[in-house]
XYZ file of C-alpha atoms in Angstrom:
435
model
C 0.000 0.000 0.000
C 1.286 3.488 -0.826
C 2.460 5.656 1.997
C -0.179 8.215 1.078
C -3.003 5.939 2.201
C -1.995 6.283 5.835
C -1.620 10.040 5.421
C -5.088 10.327 3.936
C -6.561 8.561 6.961
C -4.541 10.876 9.206
C -6.107 13.861 7.451
C -9.449 12.378 8.418
C -11.479 13.271 5.336
C -14.822 11.494 5.315
C -16.385 10.007 2.228
C -18.902 12.527 0.753
C -21.702 9.976 0.995
C -21.480 9.887 4.798
C -24.353 11.774 6.318
C -22.656 14.596 8.298
C -18.864 15.099 8.422
C -18.059 16.361 11.917
C -16.381 19.608 12.835
C -13.000 17.929 13.460
C -12.920 16.814 9.821
C -13.725 20.333 8.630
C -10.967 21.791 10.806
C -8.409 19.373 9.351
C -9.444 20.165 5.792
C -9.326 23.898 6.522
C -5.847 23.515 7.954
C -4.734 21.990 4.641
C -6.500 24.749 2.652
C -4.869 27.466 4.794
C -1.401 26.016 4.218
C -2.148 25.616 0.537
C -2.803 29.379 0.258
C 0.217 30.458 2.366
C 2.920 31.835 0.063
C 5.475 32.054 2.896
C 5.419 28.304 3.537
C 5.407 27.185 -0.092
C 1.707 27.241 -0.878
C 0.116 26.700 -4.292
C 0.955 29.613 -6.631
C -2.169 31.758 -7.037
C -2.000 33.939 -10.120
C -3.946 36.020 -12.624
C -4.023 34.455 -16.078
C -4.440 36.437 -19.288
C -7.017 35.035 -21.696
C -7.839 36.202 -25.222
C -10.172 39.054 -24.237
C -9.842 39.378 -20.466
C -7.949 38.405 -17.342
C -8.805 35.484 -15.054
C -7.924 36.497 -11.488
C -6.863 34.401 -8.482
C -6.684 30.916 -10.003
C -4.564 27.779 -9.630
C -4.407 24.728 -11.866
C -5.473 21.206 -11.010
C -1.905 20.026 -11.602
C -0.575 22.558 -9.077
C -2.999 21.300 -6.415
C -2.263 17.606 -7.050
C 1.519 18.175 -6.918
C 1.211 20.190 -3.684
C -0.831 17.428 -2.038
C 1.684 14.770 -3.082
C 4.624 16.806 -1.809
C 3.202 18.108 1.468
C 1.153 15.055 2.513
C 3.740 12.521 1.351
C 1.366 10.870 -1.132
C 3.174 8.678 -3.659
C 0.314 7.772 -5.989
C -1.076 10.642 -8.167
C -4.438 8.850 -8.339
C -4.687 8.996 -4.568
C -3.831 12.706 -4.571
C -6.533 13.339 -7.190
C -9.025 11.408 -5.074
C -8.085 13.423 -1.997
C -8.412 16.661 -3.975
C -11.843 15.590 -5.221
C -12.998 14.904 -1.653
C -11.902 18.407 -0.638
C -13.563 19.906 -3.726
C -16.794 18.014 -3.003
C -17.018 19.973 0.272
C -16.603 23.227 -1.676
C -13.212 24.363 -0.361
C -11.790 24.481 -3.893
C -13.806 24.569 -7.109
C -13.378 24.702 -10.907
C -14.205 28.186 -12.204
C -16.041 26.996 -15.328
C -17.845 23.844 -14.216
C -20.655 23.054 -11.765
C -19.228 19.578 -11.057
C -16.981 19.786 -7.991
C -14.164 17.355 -8.719
C -10.389 17.481 -9.177
C -8.501 16.991 -12.442
C -4.748 16.660 -12.825
C -4.484 19.079 -15.758
C -4.565 22.780 -16.615
C -8.167 23.270 -15.431
C -8.426 26.479 -13.421
C -9.582 26.294 -9.803
C -10.272 28.931 -7.164
C -10.294 28.791 -3.356
C -13.614 29.275 -1.586
C -14.011 32.284 0.710
C -13.952 31.301 4.435
C -17.405 32.872 4.771
C -18.815 29.973 2.711
C -16.834 27.179 4.395
C -18.955 24.221 5.609
C -17.679 24.697 9.171
C -20.070 27.673 9.399
C -22.828 25.048 9.660
C -24.731 26.305 6.648
C -28.216 24.933 6.134
C -29.447 27.415 3.513
C -33.110 27.954 2.780
C -34.839 27.465 -0.524
C -35.735 31.164 -0.361
C -31.992 31.934 -0.408
C -31.566 29.673 -3.428
C -34.490 31.393 -5.151
C -32.913 34.819 -4.544
C -29.607 33.562 -5.946
C -31.140 32.124 -9.141
C -33.356 35.163 -9.597
C -30.296 37.405 -9.236
C -28.450 35.426 -11.901
C -31.215 36.124 -14.428
C -30.754 39.859 -13.878
C -27.024 39.848 -14.596
C -26.424 39.984 -18.327
C -23.198 38.019 -18.434
C -22.646 34.785 -20.355
C -20.779 33.228 -17.405
C -23.839 33.762 -15.193
C -26.445 32.185 -17.472
C -28.493 29.490 -15.768
C -27.798 25.865 -16.598
C -30.815 23.765 -17.634
C -31.221 22.178 -14.203
C -30.980 25.612 -12.539
C -33.684 27.007 -14.823
C -35.917 24.054 -13.886
C -35.211 24.682 -10.185
C -36.081 28.355 -10.606
C -39.413 27.483 -12.224
C -40.126 24.988 -9.429
C -39.297 27.567 -6.764
C -41.496 30.178 -8.433
C -44.434 27.815 -8.142
C -43.584 26.909 -4.544
C -43.141 30.529 -3.425
C -45.820 32.149 -5.580
C -47.207 34.105 -2.629
C -43.871 35.631 -1.696
C -42.186 35.844 -5.116
C -42.409 39.635 -5.222
C -40.399 39.768 -1.975
C -37.797 37.357 -3.418
C -37.588 39.379 -6.637
C -37.037 42.620 -4.708
C -34.296 41.008 -2.591
C -32.514 39.800 -5.720
C -32.825 43.210 -7.367
C -31.402 44.954 -4.303
C -28.407 42.601 -4.234
C -27.708 43.158 -7.924
C -27.559 46.916 -7.296
C -25.074 46.389 -4.458
C -22.937 44.014 -6.548
C -22.688 46.538 -9.382
C -20.913 48.976 -7.051
C -18.083 46.514 -6.384
C -14.807 46.346 -8.274
C -15.101 44.307 -11.464
C -12.388 41.816 -10.511
C -13.706 41.417 -6.983
C -17.222 40.886 -8.322
C -16.036 38.180 -10.700
C -14.355 36.271 -7.857
C -17.328 36.653 -5.518
C -19.758 35.497 -8.229
C -17.769 32.297 -8.730
C -17.515 31.653 -4.969
C -21.252 32.119 -4.512
C -21.935 29.767 -7.413
C -19.617 27.156 -5.895
C -21.447 27.424 -2.558
C -24.723 26.515 -4.255
C -23.000 23.777 -6.257
C -22.361 22.156 -2.870
C -25.817 22.724 -1.377
C -27.904 22.333 -4.563
C -25.612 20.192 -6.757
C -25.967 19.180 -10.379
C -28.392 16.227 -10.673
C -26.436 12.970 -10.498
C -23.494 14.431 -8.549
C -22.549 13.438 -5.011
C -24.501 15.560 -2.546
C -22.298 16.085 0.513
C -25.021 18.023 2.352
C -27.795 15.427 1.989
C -30.064 18.265 0.853
C -31.948 18.555 -2.430
C -34.604 20.987 -3.596
C -37.148 18.244 -4.316
C -36.224 16.296 -1.173
C -36.678 19.462 0.873
C -40.221 19.840 -0.388
C -41.061 16.182 0.313
C -39.719 16.051 3.865
C -42.167 16.681 6.695
C -41.766 18.635 9.932
C -39.323 21.320 8.707
C -36.919 22.527 11.373
C -35.698 26.046 11.970
C -32.536 26.595 9.916
C -29.438 27.965 11.571
C -28.538 30.636 9.041
C -29.727 32.518 6.009
C -27.064 33.112 3.366
C -28.349 36.594 2.548
C -29.532 37.587 6.005
C -33.193 37.085 5.104
C -34.996 35.481 8.024
C -38.222 33.630 7.489
C -39.519 31.016 9.891
C -42.416 29.847 7.760
C -42.730 26.371 6.317
C -41.089 27.496 3.093
C -37.715 26.957 4.723
C -35.563 23.985 3.835
C -35.812 21.378 6.587
C -32.913 19.753 8.349
C -32.369 16.251 7.018
C -34.236 13.630 9.061
C -34.226 9.846 8.641
C -37.032 8.462 6.525
C -39.893 6.903 8.455
C -41.284 3.403 7.804
C -43.939 3.464 5.090
C -47.458 3.065 6.476
C -50.302 1.603 4.430
C -52.822 4.150 3.196
C -56.212 3.818 4.898
C -59.692 4.884 3.796
C -59.561 7.686 6.330
C -56.311 8.971 4.770
C -57.941 9.034 1.350
C -60.995 10.908 2.664
C -58.740 13.526 4.266
C -56.790 13.912 1.030
C -60.003 14.377 -0.986
C -61.213 17.011 1.487
C -57.876 18.827 1.289
C -57.786 18.778 -2.527
C -61.360 20.047 -2.769
C -60.450 22.916 -0.464
C -57.410 23.683 -2.634
C -59.573 23.813 -5.768
C -62.106 26.155 -4.190
C -59.689 28.669 -2.709
C -57.901 31.481 -4.579
C -54.227 30.675 -4.789
C -53.055 34.249 -5.209
C -54.244 37.582 -3.954
C -53.703 39.816 -6.963
C -52.787 43.436 -6.371
C -54.348 46.311 -8.287
C -51.082 46.721 -10.158
C -51.129 43.071 -11.268
C -54.715 43.410 -12.489
C -53.962 46.412 -14.664
C -53.336 45.988 -18.380
C -50.155 48.076 -18.189
C -47.623 45.657 -16.650
C -44.820 46.937 -14.459
C -41.187 46.504 -15.439
C -40.765 43.763 -12.821
C -43.738 41.941 -14.274
C -42.369 42.157 -17.813
C -38.984 40.907 -16.609
C -40.615 37.888 -14.981
C -41.923 36.716 -18.344
C -38.311 36.085 -19.293
C -37.650 33.814 -16.304
C -39.529 30.819 -17.664
C -42.264 29.831 -20.098
C -44.568 28.961 -17.193
C -44.230 32.509 -15.867
C -45.691 34.030 -19.024
C -48.449 31.411 -19.314
C -49.814 32.062 -15.831
C -49.927 35.844 -16.360
C -53.034 37.042 -18.239
C -51.270 40.095 -19.697
C -48.233 37.998 -20.577
C -50.430 35.485 -22.402
C -52.088 38.314 -24.333
C -48.710 39.706 -25.409
C -47.489 36.247 -26.379
C -50.702 35.587 -28.314
C -50.248 38.803 -30.312
C -46.716 37.727 -31.142
C -47.923 34.289 -32.281
C -50.586 35.943 -34.430
C -47.860 37.920 -36.163
C -46.151 34.589 -36.918
C -49.433 32.900 -37.943
C -49.107 30.275 -35.212
C -51.616 31.497 -32.617
C -53.530 28.204 -32.894
C -50.897 26.548 -30.678
C -51.560 28.799 -27.683
C -55.324 28.830 -28.287
C -55.315 25.015 -28.298
C -53.259 24.884 -25.092
C -55.613 27.325 -23.366
C -58.678 25.431 -24.588
C -57.337 22.199 -23.088
C -56.606 23.976 -19.804
C -60.183 25.256 -19.770
C -61.510 21.772 -20.544
C -60.007 20.442 -17.307
C -62.177 22.878 -15.326
C -65.472 22.131 -17.096
C -68.416 20.459 -15.285
C -68.631 16.771 -16.107
C -71.858 17.149 -18.105
C -70.170 19.632 -20.480
C -66.914 17.735 -21.032
C -67.999 15.491 -23.942
C -69.372 18.442 -25.919
C -66.253 20.533 -25.299
C -63.957 17.656 -26.315
C -65.734 17.430 -29.667
C -65.501 21.196 -30.189
C -61.736 21.212 -29.529
C -61.264 18.233 -31.835
C -63.189 19.865 -34.665
C -61.410 23.213 -34.288
C -57.804 22.031 -33.946
C -57.351 18.365 -34.901
C -60.054 17.000 -37.201
C -59.290 16.697 -40.938
C -59.775 20.148 -42.463
C -59.850 21.841 -39.015
C -59.905 25.676 -39.337
C -57.086 26.086 -36.768
C -55.138 22.888 -37.333
C -52.144 22.324 -35.052
C -49.029 20.364 -35.985
C -48.796 17.138 -33.973
C -46.381 14.254 -34.345
C -47.933 10.988 -35.512
C -47.609 9.306 -32.106
C -49.444 12.067 -30.202
C -52.094 12.316 -32.913
C -52.783 8.573 -32.809
C -53.138 8.584 -29.005
C -55.421 11.625 -29.099
C -57.572 10.101 -31.841
C -58.177 7.067 -29.640
C -58.858 9.205 -26.559
C -61.534 11.259 -28.344
C -63.693 8.146 -28.786
C -64.249 8.134 -25.031
C -63.665 11.799 -24.275
C -62.758 13.081 -20.826
C -61.053 16.054 -19.226
C -57.611 14.655 -20.061
C -58.313 13.519 -23.633
C -55.794 15.959 -25.085
C -53.058 15.537 -22.471
C -50.449 14.114 -24.902
C -51.278 16.646 -27.590
C -51.130 19.513 -25.096
C -47.731 18.408 -23.802
C -46.389 18.228 -27.358
C -47.638 21.745 -28.167
C -46.308 23.079 -24.860
C -42.798 21.789 -25.649
C -43.052 23.147 -29.192
C -43.959 26.651 -27.981
C -41.372 26.590 -25.190
C -38.444 25.540 -27.391
C -39.379 27.580 -30.448
C -41.942 30.394 -30.204
C -41.157 31.471 -26.632
C -37.437 31.861 -27.360
C -38.233 34.006 -30.412
C -40.710 36.077 -28.407
C -38.017 37.011 -25.866
C -35.776 38.143 -28.743
C -38.590 39.924 -30.572
C -38.947 43.672 -30.926
C -42.343 43.445 -29.238
C -40.889 42.142 -25.971
C -37.734 44.255 -26.102
C -39.729 47.409 -26.830
C -41.967 46.663 -23.850
C -38.919 46.342 -21.597
C -37.376 49.540 -22.938
C -40.657 51.417 -22.691
C -40.961 50.554 -19.003
C -37.365 51.557 -18.350
C -37.865 54.814 -20.222
C -41.101 55.530 -18.363
C -39.379 54.878 -15.048
C -36.530 57.179 -16.002
C -38.898 60.006 -17.030
C -40.825 59.631 -13.788
C -37.598 59.928 -11.842
C -36.639 63.077 -13.734
C -40.036 64.662 -13.060
C -39.714 63.850 -9.360
C -36.233 65.373 -9.269
C -37.512 68.499 -11.014
C -40.343 68.902 -8.535
C -37.968 68.541 -5.594
C -35.581 71.144 -7.032
C -38.381 73.620 -7.783
C -39.747 73.304 -4.246
């Protein structure tokens, strides 16, 4: 066995799949990280690298880290040093600057050290509201390096649905932080952005990666009896049930009883009857605010659930002669709310308008969805067009919605709101000066 094996045990780094690495382990890792950054004692050389169009500040290479570990921890096998580096990276102490996957590579990949503020020894148990603020903030920063990955965009959409009642508060928090960040030095901001991203890569990792915190956005929503979290990343305190719970062991599965089913039916009926959102007078107006217009760009679901957003999107589709897609989707949504005695008639009307041979507003379905829908119509119900609706939804999301966000119609609406806000500010300033 290589000498390094004993040294790795001496370091005391736990496997990432263990439930909760203790504070002693964190202290030992942090001792290594501190020495690694100490220039006086032969630490890893941290430097600014010139790229084609810009400079990359405060980075080290994977090779530098692996060689330092082998030299200073007396590890003979490079594979073992890479494994040790990956275990440290999985805890977020070091991270690749251009990848969400926290692992170590023995090559020229650039890495950066995490700020002590974000070290795991601070006992972070961040809330989903913090994660929502972070993702929301990323959508406001027009930089290619800050664009959301696919899984992050899905998480943002999921969080918007979960926190619909308090989304305006989350949006305002994100907006305030963006304004503060813009006042910072450009180089400092670039480093801080990457460190914040790495923190969330630990606590809300890429699907399929090792989760060292045992926390996951979907798991958080499934777990019962949420506990009070210890800290909020952004200093936003909220002790409601929207917080992420502390991980608790799963309970033995109990068989569902008739009484459980009755309670569930009662709960679902109450959910159907109640109003999910209390709309403000501003939201009801036909002149959307700038924040409202911006939200349409967060996700396709955001524009579909907003009446004014749907109207704007419909006008855009009409200009492209493809409004039948949205009208079909809305008709199917309406069908699901119809009284049972009206369903069969409404199914036939939708079929004749959008899918029957020679339909006046024919939609473009793939053969598989069309065949399933044709069979479903023979015994029509509220969910007859489910496959067809899903196909049209994906078509609009991947094609029409992306073009809408790039269209002059949407961009002009954004600019108009900004211009209006600017003029209002100038008028207010003029009034204050005149008084």
